[in-house]
């Protein structure tokens, strides 16, 4: 083939590609809130007279109240201005049905005051929904997708990096009330050319969606700080960042682990967080590791002092949030005793898969966010 002439097949493929691209762009623009709602409005406007004709022809099968169906769909799909046009069409359809079917008489095939009230009430709620979506700038379907994306971003940011042979790590997060969003989060990274593991476990004040929105912002900021600053400068920088947000309920507790993966030496910094627990394989006992430091976001110039330790072969370091060990009915000491008692069951069999089961055993029905992190030095090392 010469001269660059295109075959009919090639031209058809290009045309189909342009059509697919246009349709995809129109769909993306619509669900982002940038596209036109004319197609949805046209379809719904056509459905109104169709329902009116069905009601007049077969009122036993198509009741006058069926007009709420396009009104509900319009509240989810249309902008407020377009929605008013749909309501005008629905009101016209009701007037026509009333004139033809003898309004306010008895029977299921008549337009009654109750029918008018139901349609009007559904229309009012649909208008409220449309106005809310318009203010937020996110269409209904995209709003659910955004919540899903937020949850996945928190989950991905909380993912722990892979560790070299001889180390095991795992984490479990359980939000309050069975929700998908938590105020507890983890950020982690391997620094110093991969020889050091840094992990930050944070508990944001509050619970549920309110705490989760702040947790998402903080997890991104803390993830950017982690590894960019010396270990002893991380919590002061995080404290300054939190203070600059000027939130009404803006404090958080946090624990920062710096672990040398070659020697097992670690340093633990704390900002008002509950103590960590270190299991010594030699003695079989759990030791509290409590570093000193105030809550994040309370006052400027706070100082954070660390506590040091070493994970030898078979040792385990357990970090967690207060929702796991402290409730209104149970003091911190009692909760930690219960946690270590349950954790002792895994000493001989290993802690693989233990994080989730420990939350289930210790704080299954607690109405608070719960997080548990395990760092183990394998006996086979």
XYZ file of C-alpha atoms in Angstrom:
381
model
C 0.000 0.000 0.000
C 1.408 3.408 -1.031
C 0.680 7.085 -0.620
C -0.627 6.776 2.910
C -4.189 5.973 1.785
C -6.323 4.491 4.531
C -8.311 1.357 4.050
C -12.050 1.349 4.850
C -11.309 -0.862 7.875
C -8.794 1.637 9.262
C -11.202 4.546 8.764
C -13.957 2.589 10.509
C -11.677 1.826 13.464
C -10.786 5.502 13.812
C -14.434 6.500 13.677
C -15.355 3.940 16.336
C -12.466 5.134 18.490
C -13.691 8.748 18.258
C -17.223 7.669 19.187
C -16.019 5.671 22.191
C -13.823 8.562 23.323
C -16.700 11.051 23.045
C -19.111 8.808 24.933
C -16.565 8.111 27.659
C -15.699 11.816 28.002
C -19.381 12.742 28.183
C -19.952 10.125 30.891
C -16.939 11.242 32.905
C -17.935 14.906 32.594
C -21.484 14.129 33.712
C -20.525 12.178 36.788
C -17.982 14.820 37.710
C -20.671 17.460 37.461
C -19.252 19.158 34.339
C -21.497 17.610 31.713
C -24.992 18.453 30.525
C -28.066 16.738 31.981
C -30.129 17.288 28.816
C -30.205 13.600 27.918
C -31.491 12.583 31.360
C -33.983 15.454 31.360
C -35.315 14.498 27.911
C -35.783 10.861 28.948
C -37.596 11.813 32.140
C -39.802 14.365 30.368
C -40.852 11.670 27.898
C -41.654 9.290 30.736
C -44.143 11.737 32.313
C -46.710 11.737 29.454
C -46.151 8.002 28.999
C -47.136 7.427 32.618
C -50.095 9.797 32.264
C -51.375 7.874 29.234
C -50.901 4.607 31.093
C -52.830 5.945 34.082
C -55.731 7.106 31.914
C -55.824 3.864 29.918
C -55.239 1.377 32.746
C -55.532 3.154 36.115
C -55.714 -0.158 38.000
C -52.188 -1.053 36.809
C -50.647 2.412 36.528
C -51.771 4.484 39.513
C -51.576 8.301 39.479
C -48.901 8.123 42.171
C -46.573 6.483 39.598
C -45.432 10.010 38.729
C -43.146 9.863 41.744
C -40.833 7.520 39.765
C -39.460 10.155 37.334
C -39.455 12.688 40.164
C -37.228 10.441 42.298
C -34.927 9.776 39.338
C -34.807 13.495 38.599
C -33.768 14.296 42.144
C -30.789 11.988 41.685
C -29.813 12.914 38.130
C -30.850 16.497 37.350
C -29.697 19.929 38.375
C -32.188 22.093 40.316
C -33.134 24.240 37.295
C -33.827 21.184 35.135
C -35.696 19.567 37.986
C -38.196 22.436 38.096
C -39.036 21.785 34.438
C -39.678 18.140 35.239
C -41.932 19.152 38.137
C -43.939 21.412 35.834
C -44.474 18.489 33.466
C -45.531 16.224 36.353
C -47.986 18.843 37.645
C -49.489 19.180 34.172
C -49.867 15.400 33.979
C -51.682 15.367 37.319
C -54.094 18.069 36.122
C -54.844 16.090 32.958
C -55.363 12.879 34.926
C -57.655 14.704 37.350
C -59.785 16.074 34.528
C -60.110 12.706 32.789
C -60.492 10.433 35.831
C -62.965 12.530 37.838
C -60.763 13.849 40.687
C -61.334 13.289 44.397
C -63.782 10.429 43.911
C -63.387 7.136 45.681
C -61.362 4.267 44.198
C -57.738 3.405 43.405
C -58.061 4.856 39.886
C -58.732 8.435 40.989
C -56.491 11.412 41.727
C -57.032 12.155 45.400
C -55.621 14.877 47.643
C -53.374 12.180 49.142
C -51.925 11.445 45.703
C -51.137 15.116 45.181
C -49.518 15.383 48.628
C -47.351 12.303 48.032
C -46.110 13.561 44.662
C -45.476 17.037 46.091
C -43.593 15.670 49.121
C -41.366 13.462 46.963
C -40.720 16.418 44.677
C -39.731 18.607 47.609
C -37.268 15.996 48.886
C -35.847 15.556 45.392
C -35.289 19.302 45.125
C -33.450 19.334 48.457
C -31.196 16.503 47.263
C -30.506 18.261 43.968
C -29.646 21.519 45.735
C -27.296 19.713 48.099
C -25.531 18.010 45.180
C -25.293 21.349 43.411
C -23.650 22.976 46.432
C -21.197 20.126 46.880
C -20.500 19.990 43.143
C -20.619 16.176 43.023
C -23.388 14.211 41.282
C -25.114 11.456 43.234
C -23.276 8.528 41.705
C -19.900 10.214 41.876
C -20.483 10.991 45.546
C -20.585 7.293 46.422
C -17.490 6.707 44.312
C -15.652 9.458 46.164
C -16.421 7.865 49.531
C -15.147 4.558 48.206
C -11.991 6.256 46.921
C -11.424 7.906 50.284
C -11.699 4.594 52.071
C -9.308 2.932 49.628
C -6.789 5.764 49.941
C -6.720 5.373 53.716
C -6.311 1.614 53.301
C -3.492 1.962 50.774
C -1.692 4.590 52.844
C -1.898 2.267 55.852
C -0.295 -0.604 53.982
C 2.928 -1.755 55.601
C 6.015 -2.217 53.413
C 7.539 -5.644 52.895
C 10.218 -6.600 55.378
C 13.344 -8.678 54.809
C 13.487 -12.337 55.635
C 13.342 -12.987 59.340
C 10.729 -10.310 60.028
C 6.956 -10.479 60.114
C 4.538 -7.560 60.252
C 0.791 -7.250 60.168
C -1.868 -4.761 61.058
C -5.624 -4.701 61.614
C -7.949 -1.690 61.671
C -11.513 -1.867 62.925
C -13.666 1.297 62.811
C -16.305 2.094 65.411
C -19.864 0.945 64.846
C -19.052 -1.306 61.917
C -18.389 1.671 59.623
C -15.894 1.695 56.766
C -14.036 4.787 57.967
C -11.741 5.067 60.929
C -9.944 7.798 62.837
C -7.037 5.401 63.408
C -4.446 5.167 60.670
C -0.911 3.969 59.991
C 1.776 5.366 57.726
C 4.985 3.422 57.215
C 8.118 3.517 55.085
C 11.514 1.895 54.828
C 14.176 4.562 55.071
C 17.957 4.718 55.244
C 18.313 2.694 52.023
C 15.787 0.166 53.310
C 17.696 -0.687 56.481
C 15.238 1.132 58.766
C 11.511 0.668 59.198
C 9.569 3.721 60.346
C 5.932 3.299 61.363
C 3.546 5.902 62.737
C 0.293 4.791 64.363
C -2.102 7.680 65.001
C -5.458 7.960 66.749
C -7.377 11.088 65.711
C -9.861 12.504 68.209
C -13.454 11.515 67.558
C -14.783 8.536 65.622
C -16.479 7.584 62.409
C -16.732 9.937 59.420
C -15.758 13.086 61.354
C -12.500 11.538 62.528
C -11.929 9.769 59.198
C -11.961 13.018 57.215
C -9.236 14.412 59.482
C -7.399 11.098 59.414
C -7.241 11.191 55.612
C -5.694 14.663 55.646
C -3.235 13.792 58.406
C -2.206 10.478 56.881
C -1.196 12.239 53.674
C 0.740 14.900 55.565
C 2.403 12.408 57.925
C 3.305 10.164 55.005
C 5.096 13.101 53.384
C 6.981 13.915 56.582
C 7.990 10.336 57.307
C 11.512 9.708 56.113
C 11.991 13.349 55.121
C 13.013 14.375 58.634
C 15.276 12.879 61.301
C 13.271 10.542 63.575
C 13.401 12.911 66.536
C 11.976 15.742 64.403
C 8.932 13.910 63.066
C 6.525 14.386 65.990
C 7.422 18.084 66.497
C 6.735 18.688 62.796
C 3.480 16.722 62.991
C 2.470 18.713 66.055
C 3.100 21.990 64.229
C 1.092 20.828 61.227
C -1.856 19.873 63.411
C -1.779 23.215 65.210
C -1.914 25.070 61.892
C -5.173 23.336 60.982
C -6.945 25.143 63.853
C -9.613 22.442 64.194
C -12.183 22.667 66.987
C -11.439 19.054 67.913
C -7.950 18.882 66.534
C -5.823 16.776 68.858
C -4.452 13.300 68.181
C -2.258 10.699 69.824
C 0.562 9.103 67.900
C 3.403 6.639 68.319
C 6.452 6.622 66.050
C 8.550 3.465 65.740
C 12.063 3.572 64.278
C 13.385 0.015 63.832
C 16.822 -1.042 62.588
C 16.110 -4.171 60.527
C 19.728 -5.340 60.731
C 20.299 -5.215 64.476
C 16.725 -5.179 65.811
C 17.378 -2.000 67.804
C 14.390 0.304 67.933
C 13.380 3.680 69.262
C 9.807 4.557 70.209
C 8.514 8.133 70.291
C 5.077 8.878 71.719
C 2.652 11.795 71.618
C 0.180 10.999 74.385
C -0.263 7.472 73.040
C -0.836 4.305 75.068
C 2.354 2.325 75.794
C 3.582 -0.342 73.438
C 4.193 -3.930 74.525
C 7.415 -5.852 73.946
C 7.416 -9.640 74.301
C 10.818 -11.055 75.189
C 11.200 -14.584 73.845
C 13.824 -15.330 76.496
C 11.654 -14.570 79.516
C 8.216 -15.003 77.919
C 7.053 -11.763 79.549
C 5.503 -8.627 78.131
C 7.169 -5.337 78.978
C 5.513 -1.948 78.607
C 7.357 0.574 76.447
C 6.059 3.985 77.450
C 7.704 7.037 75.871
C 6.902 10.540 77.091
C 5.239 13.274 75.087
C 2.064 15.413 75.031
C -0.865 15.079 72.648
C -0.431 16.380 69.132
C -2.163 19.669 68.407
C -2.386 20.965 71.974
C 0.447 23.492 72.254
C 3.469 24.616 70.296
C 7.038 23.754 71.237
C 6.173 20.338 72.664
C 9.047 17.950 73.341
C 8.895 14.214 72.750
C 11.286 11.815 74.486
C 11.876 8.301 73.236
C 12.332 4.901 74.809
C 14.698 2.346 73.299
C 14.775 -1.413 73.030
C 15.923 -4.344 70.917
C 13.940 -7.054 69.183
C 15.893 -10.292 69.438
C 14.999 -13.529 67.697
C 11.456 -14.536 68.642
C 10.585 -11.139 70.150
C 7.360 -9.296 69.337
C 6.505 -5.602 69.490
C 2.816 -4.732 69.708
C 1.468 -1.215 69.128
C -2.224 -0.311 69.352
C -4.716 2.475 69.965
C -6.599 3.069 73.202
C -9.897 1.794 71.761
C -8.460 -1.703 72.012
C -7.622 -1.626 75.714
C -9.548 1.217 77.362
C -13.299 1.766 77.646
C -15.687 3.512 80.022
C -16.129 0.228 81.889
C -12.512 -0.970 81.705
C -9.337 0.774 82.810
C -6.172 0.836 80.723
C -4.243 -1.557 82.969
C -7.038 -4.129 82.905
C -7.335 -3.855 79.152
C -3.616 -4.344 78.592
C -3.596 -7.378 80.885
C -6.424 -8.877 78.871
C -4.619 -8.135 75.605
C -1.377 -9.758 76.727
C -3.307 -12.751 78.045
C -4.904 -13.310 74.642
C -1.598 -12.667 72.849
C 0.141 -15.365 74.943
C -1.867 -17.958 73.022
C 0.121 -17.148 69.880
C 3.587 -17.308 71.416
C 4.144 -20.971 70.552
C 2.295 -21.045 67.216
C 3.434 -17.674 65.871
C 1.600 -14.394 65.324
C 0.726 -14.828 61.654
C -2.899 -13.730 61.279
C -3.129 -12.796 64.961
C -3.848 -9.060 64.695
C -7.466 -9.355 63.572
C -8.202 -12.221 65.963
C -6.801 -10.259 68.899
C -9.155 -7.363 68.180
C -12.042 -9.823 67.953
C -11.112 -11.425 71.260
C -10.365 -8.272 73.249
C -12.576 -5.492 71.857
C -15.111 -6.948 69.448
C -18.106 -4.896 70.579
C -16.322 -1.707 71.615
C -17.847 1.436 70.080
C -14.506 3.014 69.250
C -11.925 2.838 66.503
C -9.372 0.102 67.106
C -5.995 -0.557 65.510
C -3.316 -3.148 66.242
C 0.185 -3.445 64.780
C 2.505 -6.418 65.259
C 6.230 -6.490 64.445
C 7.813 -9.891 64.996
C 11.374 -11.113 64.614
C 11.069 -14.619 63.262
C 12.632 -17.469 65.185
C 13.949 -18.902 61.910
C 16.110 -15.855 61.355
